[in-house]
Short mmCIF file of C-alpha atoms and ligand atoms in Angstrom, two decimals:
data_model
loop_
_atom_site.label_atom_id
_atom_site.label_comp_id
_atom_site.label_asym_id
_atom_site.label_seq_id
_atom_site.Cartn_x
_atom_site.Cartn_y
_atom_site.Cartn_z
CA MET Q 478 -0.03 -0.05 0.03
CA LYS Q 479 2.83 2.32 0.73
CA GLU Q 480 3.31 3.22 -2.97
CA MET Q 481 -0.28 4.18 -3.39
CA THR Q 482 -1.84 7.57 -3.46
CA GLY Q 483 -4.69 8.10 -1.02
CA PHE Q 484 -7.88 10.06 -2.12
CA ILE Q 485 -10.09 11.54 0.55
CA CYS Q 486 -13.52 12.82 -0.11
CA ASP Q 487 -17.07 12.81 1.37
CA GLU Q 488 -20.42 13.46 -0.12
CA SER Q 489 -21.11 15.94 2.68
CA TYR Q 490 -18.48 18.21 1.27
CA PHE Q 491 -20.78 18.90 -1.74
CA TRP Q 492 -23.73 19.65 0.59
CA HIS Q 493 -22.11 22.77 2.09
CA GLN Q 494 -24.29 25.57 0.65
CA THR Q 495 -22.96 28.93 -0.34
CA GLY Q 496 -26.25 30.20 -1.74
CA ASN Q 497 -27.34 31.67 -5.01
CA GLY Q 498 -24.96 34.63 -5.27
CA ALA Q 499 -22.77 35.85 -8.06
CA LEU Q 500 -18.93 35.50 -8.16
CA ASN Q 501 -18.02 36.11 -4.49
CA LEU Q 502 -21.10 37.90 -3.42
CA SER Q 503 -24.53 36.94 -2.22
CA SER Q 504 -27.47 37.89 -4.46
CA GLY Q 505 -29.61 40.83 -3.52
CA GLY Q 506 -29.73 44.59 -4.39
CA TRP Q 507 -28.48 44.83 -7.90
CA ILE Q 508 -27.15 41.35 -7.94
CA GLN Q 509 -29.38 39.05 -9.65
CA ALA Q 510 -29.30 35.38 -8.26
CA ASP Q 511 -26.67 33.30 -10.04
CA THR Q 512 -24.27 30.42 -9.12
CA HIS Q 513 -21.89 31.38 -6.34
CA ALA Q 514 -18.11 31.06 -7.46
CA GLU Q 515 -17.51 28.57 -4.65
CA ASN Q 516 -20.16 26.02 -5.46
CA PRO Q 517 -20.24 22.24 -5.09
CA GLU Q 518 -19.66 21.49 -8.85
CA THR Q 519 -16.23 23.09 -8.83
CA LYS Q 520 -15.17 20.11 -6.62
CA ARG Q 521 -17.73 17.45 -7.42
CA ARG Q 522 -16.64 17.39 -11.04
CA VAL Q 523 -13.10 16.52 -9.88
CA LYS Q 524 -14.42 13.36 -8.25
CA ASN Q 525 -16.73 12.73 -11.26
CA LEU Q 526 -13.85 12.83 -13.65
CA LEU Q 527 -11.79 10.47 -11.56
CA GLU Q 528 -14.76 8.05 -11.62
CA ALA Q 529 -15.64 8.49 -15.33
CA SER Q 530 -12.06 7.89 -16.33
CA LYS Q 531 -11.65 4.93 -13.97
CA TYR Q 532 -8.61 6.62 -12.58
CA MET Q 533 -10.29 6.26 -9.17
CA ASP Q 534 -9.34 2.54 -9.41
CA GLU Q 535 -5.65 3.60 -9.19
CA LEU Q 536 -6.25 5.40 -5.89
CA HIS Q 537 -6.73 4.25 -2.38
CA GLN Q 538 -9.98 5.76 -1.30
CA ILE Q 539 -10.21 6.67 2.46
CA SER Q 540 -13.14 7.97 4.34
CA PRO Q 541 -12.51 11.14 6.36
CA ARG Q 542 -13.15 11.28 10.06
CA SER Q 543 -14.35 14.50 11.47
CA ALA Q 544 -12.07 16.77 13.35
CA SER Q 545 -12.82 17.39 17.12
CA ARG Q 546 -13.39 20.77 18.67
CA THR Q 547 -10.18 20.36 20.37
CA GLU Q 548 -8.35 19.87 17.12
CA ILE Q 549 -9.94 22.86 15.49
CA SER Q 550 -8.88 24.90 18.49
CA MET Q 551 -5.30 24.23 17.88
CA ASN Q 552 -5.66 27.09 15.26
CA HIS Q 553 -8.88 28.83 16.19
CA GLU Q 554 -10.33 30.79 19.16
CA THR Q 555 -13.28 29.12 21.00
CA HIS Q 556 -15.58 32.17 20.44
CA TYR Q 557 -14.97 31.80 16.72
CA ILE Q 558 -15.66 28.06 16.67
CA ASP Q 559 -18.88 28.77 18.63
CA LYS Q 560 -19.91 31.50 16.15
CA ILE Q 561 -19.62 29.02 13.20
CA LYS Q 562 -21.67 26.53 15.13
CA GLU Q 563 -24.36 29.20 15.93
CA LEU Q 564 -24.55 30.45 12.37
CA SER Q 565 -24.74 26.88 11.05
CA ASP Q 566 -27.64 25.97 13.44
CA ALA Q 567 -29.49 29.15 12.68
CA GLY Q 568 -29.40 28.13 8.89
CA GLY Q 569 -26.68 30.42 7.69
CA GLY Q 570 -24.69 33.58 7.77
CA ASP Q 571 -21.26 35.21 7.11
CA ALA Q 572 -18.43 34.16 9.52
CA GLY Q 573 -16.20 37.19 8.51
CA VAL Q 574 -15.28 38.37 5.03
CA HIS Q 575 -16.92 36.37 2.37
CA ALA Q 576 -17.02 33.27 4.66
CA ILE Q 577 -20.43 31.86 3.97
CA VAL Q 578 -21.92 29.43 6.51
CA GLY Q 579 -24.98 27.38 5.43
CA PRO Q 580 -27.05 24.88 7.18
CA ASP Q 581 -24.91 22.19 8.81
CA SER Q 582 -21.73 23.91 7.55
CA PHE Q 583 -20.14 23.45 11.06
CA GLU Q 584 -20.35 19.72 10.87
CA ILE Q 585 -19.36 19.63 7.18
CA ALA Q 586 -16.40 22.08 8.03
CA LEU Q 587 -15.37 19.63 10.87
CA LYS Q 588 -15.36 16.75 8.32
CA SER Q 589 -13.36 18.93 5.80
CA THR Q 590 -10.65 19.63 8.34
CA GLY Q 591 -10.91 16.00 9.42
CA GLY Q 592 -10.18 14.92 5.92
CA THR Q 593 -6.84 16.68 6.08
CA LEU Q 594 -6.15 15.01 9.52
CA THR Q 595 -7.02 11.60 7.94
CA ALA Q 596 -4.50 12.36 5.30
CA VAL Q 597 -1.83 12.97 7.84
CA GLU Q 598 -2.67 9.79 9.63
CA ALA Q 599 -2.65 7.76 6.40
CA VAL Q 600 0.65 9.16 5.22
CA MET Q 601 2.47 9.17 8.65
CA GLU Q 602 1.27 5.65 9.43
CA GLU Q 603 2.50 4.41 5.87
CA LYS Q 604 -0.97 3.42 4.73
CA VAL Q 605 -0.22 5.30 1.42
CA GLN Q 606 2.77 7.13 0.20
CA ASN Q 607 0.90 10.42 -0.34
CA ALA Q 608 -2.60 11.70 -0.38
CA TYR Q 609 -5.05 14.11 -2.15
CA ALA Q 610 -7.87 15.49 0.07
CA LEU Q 611 -10.62 16.84 -1.95
CA VAL Q 612 -12.12 18.85 0.90
CA ARG Q 613 -14.65 21.55 1.08
CA PRO Q 614 -15.08 24.13 2.55
CA PRO Q 615 -11.49 25.25 1.85
CA GLY Q 616 -9.36 26.67 4.57
CA HIS Q 617 -6.26 28.62 3.68
CA HIS Q 618 -7.71 32.19 4.23
CA ALA Q 619 -9.26 31.29 7.73
CA GLU Q 620 -7.73 33.33 10.51
CA PRO Q 621 -7.70 32.30 14.09
CA GLU Q 622 -10.76 34.55 14.87
CA GLU Q 623 -12.29 35.23 11.38
CA GLY Q 624 -13.49 33.36 8.41
CA MET Q 625 -12.44 34.82 5.03
CA GLY Q 626 -12.55 34.08 1.33
CA PHE Q 627 -15.10 30.97 1.55
CA CYS Q 628 -12.81 29.49 4.25
CA LEU Q 629 -14.14 28.59 7.68
CA PHE Q 630 -11.46 26.34 9.43
CA ASN Q 631 -7.90 26.39 8.27
CA ASN Q 632 -7.58 22.67 7.20
CA VAL Q 633 -3.90 22.74 6.34
CA ALA Q 634 -2.82 24.78 9.33
CA ILE Q 635 -4.67 22.41 11.73
CA ALA Q 636 -3.23 19.40 9.84
CA ALA Q 637 0.34 20.74 10.15
CA LYS Q 638 -0.14 21.51 13.89
CA TYR Q 639 -1.70 18.03 14.35
CA ALA Q 640 1.30 16.35 12.49
CA ARG Q 641 3.64 18.30 14.63
CA GLN Q 642 2.12 17.48 17.86
CA LYS Q 643 1.06 13.83 17.22
CA TYR Q 644 4.05 12.68 15.27
CA GLY Q 645 6.69 14.96 16.65
CA LEU Q 646 7.73 16.38 13.36
CA LYS Q 647 10.39 19.11 13.60
CA ARG Q 648 10.19 20.40 9.95
CA ILE Q 649 7.03 20.83 7.95
CA ALA Q 650 6.98 22.58 4.65
CA ILE Q 651 3.68 24.06 3.31
CA LEU Q 652 3.44 25.25 -0.28
CA ASP Q 653 0.35 27.17 -1.10
CA TRP Q 654 -0.12 27.68 -4.85
CA ASP Q 655 -3.61 29.00 -4.73
CA VAL Q 656 -3.91 32.23 -6.81
CA HIS Q 657 -4.79 33.99 -3.62
CA HIS Q 658 -2.36 34.54 -0.75
CA GLY Q 659 -2.45 31.96 1.95
CA ASN Q 660 -2.97 34.57 4.75
CA GLY Q 661 -4.55 32.32 7.37
CA THR Q 662 -1.81 29.71 7.17
CA GLU Q 663 0.92 32.50 7.09
CA THR Q 664 -0.69 33.83 10.37
CA ALA Q 665 -0.59 30.33 11.90
CA PHE Q 666 3.05 29.89 11.58
CA GLU Q 667 4.57 33.36 11.27
CA ASN Q 668 6.45 32.88 14.54
CA ASP Q 669 7.53 29.25 13.81
CA ASN Q 670 10.79 28.09 12.40
CA ASP Q 671 9.62 24.40 12.32
CA VAL Q 672 7.05 25.09 9.62
CA LEU Q 673 8.30 26.71 6.36
CA PHE Q 674 5.42 28.49 4.63
CA ILE Q 675 5.65 29.38 0.97
CA SER Q 676 2.88 31.13 -0.82
CA VAL Q 677 3.07 31.83 -4.62
CA HIS Q 678 0.13 34.00 -5.65
CA GLN Q 679 -1.14 36.77 -8.05
CA GLU Q 680 0.03 40.11 -6.79
CA ASN Q 681 -2.52 42.45 -5.38
CA ILE Q 682 -5.46 40.14 -5.61
CA PHE Q 683 -6.83 38.94 -2.23
CA PRO Q 684 -6.75 39.60 0.64
CA LYS Q 685 -5.85 43.34 0.57
CA ASN Q 686 -2.42 44.08 2.17
CA ARG Q 687 -1.27 40.52 2.59
CA GLY Q 688 1.25 38.37 0.63
CA ASP Q 689 3.95 41.02 0.23
CA ILE Q 690 7.42 39.71 -0.55
CA THR Q 691 8.97 41.65 2.25
CA PHE Q 692 7.13 39.69 4.94
CA THR Q 693 9.39 36.94 5.93
CA GLY Q 694 8.13 35.92 9.36
CA LYS Q 695 8.42 37.29 12.95
CA GLY Q 696 10.68 36.32 15.86
CA ASP Q 697 11.80 32.71 15.71
CA GLY Q 698 9.87 32.47 12.42
CA GLU Q 699 12.03 35.09 10.64
CA GLY Q 700 13.23 33.68 7.38
CA TYR Q 701 10.58 30.80 7.33
CA ASN Q 702 7.97 32.71 5.30
CA VAL Q 703 8.26 33.03 1.64
CA ASN Q 704 5.87 35.10 -0.44
CA VAL Q 705 6.18 35.06 -4.16
CA GLU Q 706 4.04 37.61 -5.96
CA LEU Q 707 3.55 37.12 -9.67
CA PRO Q 708 1.88 39.55 -12.17
CA ALA Q 709 -1.38 38.72 -13.69
CA GLY Q 710 -1.01 36.70 -16.92
CA THR Q 711 1.85 34.51 -15.53
CA GLY Q 712 1.52 30.95 -17.07
CA ASP Q 713 3.31 27.67 -16.74
CA GLU Q 714 6.82 28.96 -17.63
CA GLY Q 715 6.67 31.79 -15.10
CA TYR Q 716 5.47 29.51 -12.38
CA LEU Q 717 8.29 26.99 -13.06
CA HIS Q 718 10.70 29.73 -13.10
CA ALA Q 719 9.80 30.56 -9.59
CA PHE Q 720 9.96 26.94 -8.67
CA GLU Q 721 13.57 26.70 -10.03
CA GLU Q 722 14.79 30.06 -8.78
CA LEU Q 723 13.55 29.91 -5.11
CA ILE Q 724 10.67 27.40 -4.26
CA GLU Q 725 12.55 24.15 -4.97
CA PRO Q 726 15.95 25.33 -3.60
CA ILE Q 727 14.34 26.59 -0.35
CA ILE Q 728 12.30 23.54 0.26
CA GLY Q 729 15.51 21.48 -0.47
CA GLN Q 730 17.54 23.36 2.04
CA PHE Q 731 14.87 23.30 4.73
CA ALA Q 732 14.69 19.41 4.22
CA PRO Q 733 11.17 18.85 5.49
CA GLU Q 734 9.99 15.73 7.08
CA LEU Q 735 6.41 16.16 5.56
CA ILE Q 736 5.19 18.46 2.76
CA PHE Q 737 1.76 19.92 2.27
CA ILE Q 738 0.30 21.58 -0.89
CA SER Q 739 -2.52 23.96 -0.48
CA ALA Q 740 -3.79 22.96 -3.85
CA GLY Q 741 -5.95 25.85 -5.11
CA GLN Q 742 -6.46 25.45 -8.98
CA ASP Q 743 -7.50 29.10 -9.37
CA ALA Q 744 -4.45 30.02 -11.15
CA SER Q 745 -5.68 28.13 -14.13
CA ARG Q 746 -6.17 30.11 -17.27
CA PHE Q 747 -9.96 29.76 -17.34
CA ASP Q 748 -10.60 30.80 -13.75
CA PRO Q 749 -13.28 33.41 -13.34
CA ILE Q 750 -11.79 35.15 -10.32
CA GLY Q 751 -8.00 34.66 -10.92
CA ARG Q 752 -6.04 36.15 -13.79
CA MET Q 753 -3.38 33.61 -14.31
CA LEU Q 754 -2.65 31.17 -17.24
CA VAL Q 755 -1.50 28.08 -15.69
CA THR Q 756 -2.50 24.99 -17.69
CA SER Q 757 -3.11 21.29 -16.48
CA ASN Q 758 0.58 20.45 -17.69
CA GLY Q 759 1.72 23.27 -15.41
CA TYR Q 760 -0.01 21.75 -12.51
CA PHE Q 761 1.41 18.35 -13.44
CA GLU Q 762 4.99 19.68 -13.54
CA MET Q 763 4.64 21.68 -10.38
CA SER Q 764 3.38 18.57 -8.52
CA GLN Q 765 6.16 16.39 -10.03
CA ARG Q 766 8.80 18.66 -8.67
CA ILE Q 767 7.31 18.75 -5.20
CA LYS Q 768 6.84 14.99 -5.35
CA LYS Q 769 10.60 14.63 -6.17
CA LEU Q 770 11.45 16.82 -3.26
CA ALA Q 771 9.34 14.81 -0.88
CA GLU Q 772 10.97 11.57 -2.23
CA LYS Q 773 14.44 13.03 -1.68
CA HIS Q 774 13.81 14.49 1.78
CA CYS Q 775 10.95 12.67 3.46
CA GLU Q 776 10.26 9.23 1.99
CA GLY Q 777 7.61 10.68 -0.29
CA ARG Q 778 5.42 11.93 2.45
CA LEU Q 779 3.24 14.60 0.56
CA ILE Q 780 -0.29 15.75 1.21
CA ALA Q 781 -2.36 17.85 -1.15
CA CYS Q 782 -5.39 19.60 0.25
CA HIS Q 783 -7.93 21.18 -2.23
CA GLU Q 784 -8.38 24.94 -1.67
CA GLY Q 785 -9.82 27.28 -4.44
CA GLY Q 786 -10.40 26.77 -8.14
CA TYR Q 787 -13.65 28.25 -9.73
CA SER Q 788 -13.58 26.99 -13.34
CA THR Q 789 -16.08 24.16 -13.12
CA ALA Q 790 -14.95 23.06 -16.67
CA TYR Q 791 -11.13 23.15 -16.07
CA VAL Q 792 -10.41 22.48 -12.41
CA PRO Q 793 -11.07 18.73 -12.80
CA PHE Q 794 -8.40 18.40 -15.61
CA CYS Q 795 -5.86 20.45 -13.62
CA THR Q 796 -6.66 18.32 -10.43
CA LEU Q 797 -6.47 14.97 -12.20
CA ARG Q 798 -2.95 15.84 -13.51
CA ILE Q 799 -1.87 16.77 -9.99
CA ILE Q 800 -3.15 13.39 -8.77
CA GLU Q 801 -1.48 11.65 -11.80
CA ALA Q 802 1.90 13.11 -10.82
CA MET Q 803 1.48 12.14 -7.20
CA ARG Q 804 0.36 8.59 -8.24
CA GLY Q 805 3.19 8.37 -10.81
CA LYS Q 806 0.92 6.97 -13.51
CA ASN Q 807 -0.92 8.78 -16.21
CA SER Q 808 -4.67 8.33 -16.86
CA GLN Q 809 -6.11 7.88 -20.37
CA VAL Q 810 -7.51 11.51 -20.20
CA ASN Q 811 -6.00 14.11 -22.45
CA ASP Q 812 -6.73 17.63 -21.62
CA PRO Q 813 -9.59 18.40 -24.02
CA PHE Q 814 -8.84 22.19 -23.87
CA LYS Q 815 -5.68 21.01 -25.93
CA LEU Q 816 -3.31 23.54 -24.32
CA GLY Q 817 0.32 22.94 -25.21
CA PHE Q 818 3.10 23.03 -22.64
CA HIS Q 819 5.86 25.55 -23.22
CA GLU Q 820 3.43 27.71 -25.21
CA GLY Q 821 4.02 31.05 -23.55
CA PRO Q 822 7.22 32.82 -22.96
CA ILE Q 823 8.34 34.25 -19.68
CA TYR Q 824 8.07 38.07 -19.91
CA PRO Q 825 10.68 40.42 -18.40
CA HIS Q 826 8.29 41.75 -15.84
CA GLN Q 827 7.53 38.10 -14.61
CA ARG Q 828 11.26 37.27 -14.45
CA GLU Q 829 11.71 40.58 -12.49
CA ALA Q 830 8.88 39.58 -10.06
CA VAL Q 831 10.64 36.36 -9.23
CA LYS Q 832 14.03 38.03 -9.00
CA ARG Q 833 12.60 40.49 -6.33
CA ALA Q 834 11.40 37.63 -4.23
CA VAL Q 835 14.83 35.89 -4.63
CA ASP Q 836 16.71 38.93 -3.48
CA ILE Q 837 14.71 39.17 -0.42
CA GLN Q 838 15.09 35.40 0.46
CA ARG Q 839 18.82 35.51 -0.20
CA SER Q 840 19.07 36.83 3.33
CA TYR Q 841 17.94 33.35 4.62
CA TRP Q 842 18.74 30.92 1.90
CA GLU Q 843 21.45 30.00 -0.64
CA LEU Q 844 19.80 31.06 -3.97
ZN1 ZN U 1562 -8.00 31.17 -4.17
#
């Protein structure tokens, strides 16, 4: 089993309701009812493609357990956990900034975080080599006392804290490639030198005033926080350039015992709320590089947790390619959008953006 890739999902994840808003807002006023950007289909179609293609047969499916309140409280204040429960019991509301709670969202969010904990247990106890957790609601924007950007509990932050506590890990790396900055995860570990946090994101997108390359951590955590801001329009080549210039060398020098990917596929070229041009091949290549680092440093221990990604059409193909790279075996599915790799050049301003991040991180790493 150890060579297997685990796949964690639960039907309840698709029952978390975000209402009939448009893009990131609820309907009402001048906003006609529509389909909210963070809707079940953005994730359900990933599972559907795995099943339709029979690639699911290549994966070791694991049912998620629910996280306990105590586990959630490793990263969130009690009053905030209570607030989610109250809103959920009352039928819904907003737990912060665009953090929609629907009926039973509290219990679903416990199972979403629990999915990432299940992934930690499966990988650490060598039931599988690596695991993809198709969880919902997502987590990386969630702050200790505030929900944000469709996120309620910070799944990856809680999973990393759990891994550190339960398995005594001394070095955990988290790479967040969601198109938005992973502010909640950054906050969770900004003072820590045993968790390396790297966020590669579109500059000036969301949330405001977070994700600046100059923020490198605080106190003991100084030098263990890496922000890479890329300009709108960056595609596979620009992302891979950032991987080569600083993401891969920094993870290599840190030599983690476990790697997490906050896998938001909203840097894809068809995303309605991101402005990047990453293709399914780009996601494949990025995943393969991280897998190689995991094999070199931590016996292949790698966990990818689903975050954003709002193109219902394209997210499934990007996510399938990530899972193929993790599993080490291709599916029969070709990207029907027929996007060639190495299509786009790296423009000078994209190179410059990577260089700016490298120059800052040179204070801490050999680059
Ligand atoms: Zn996102």
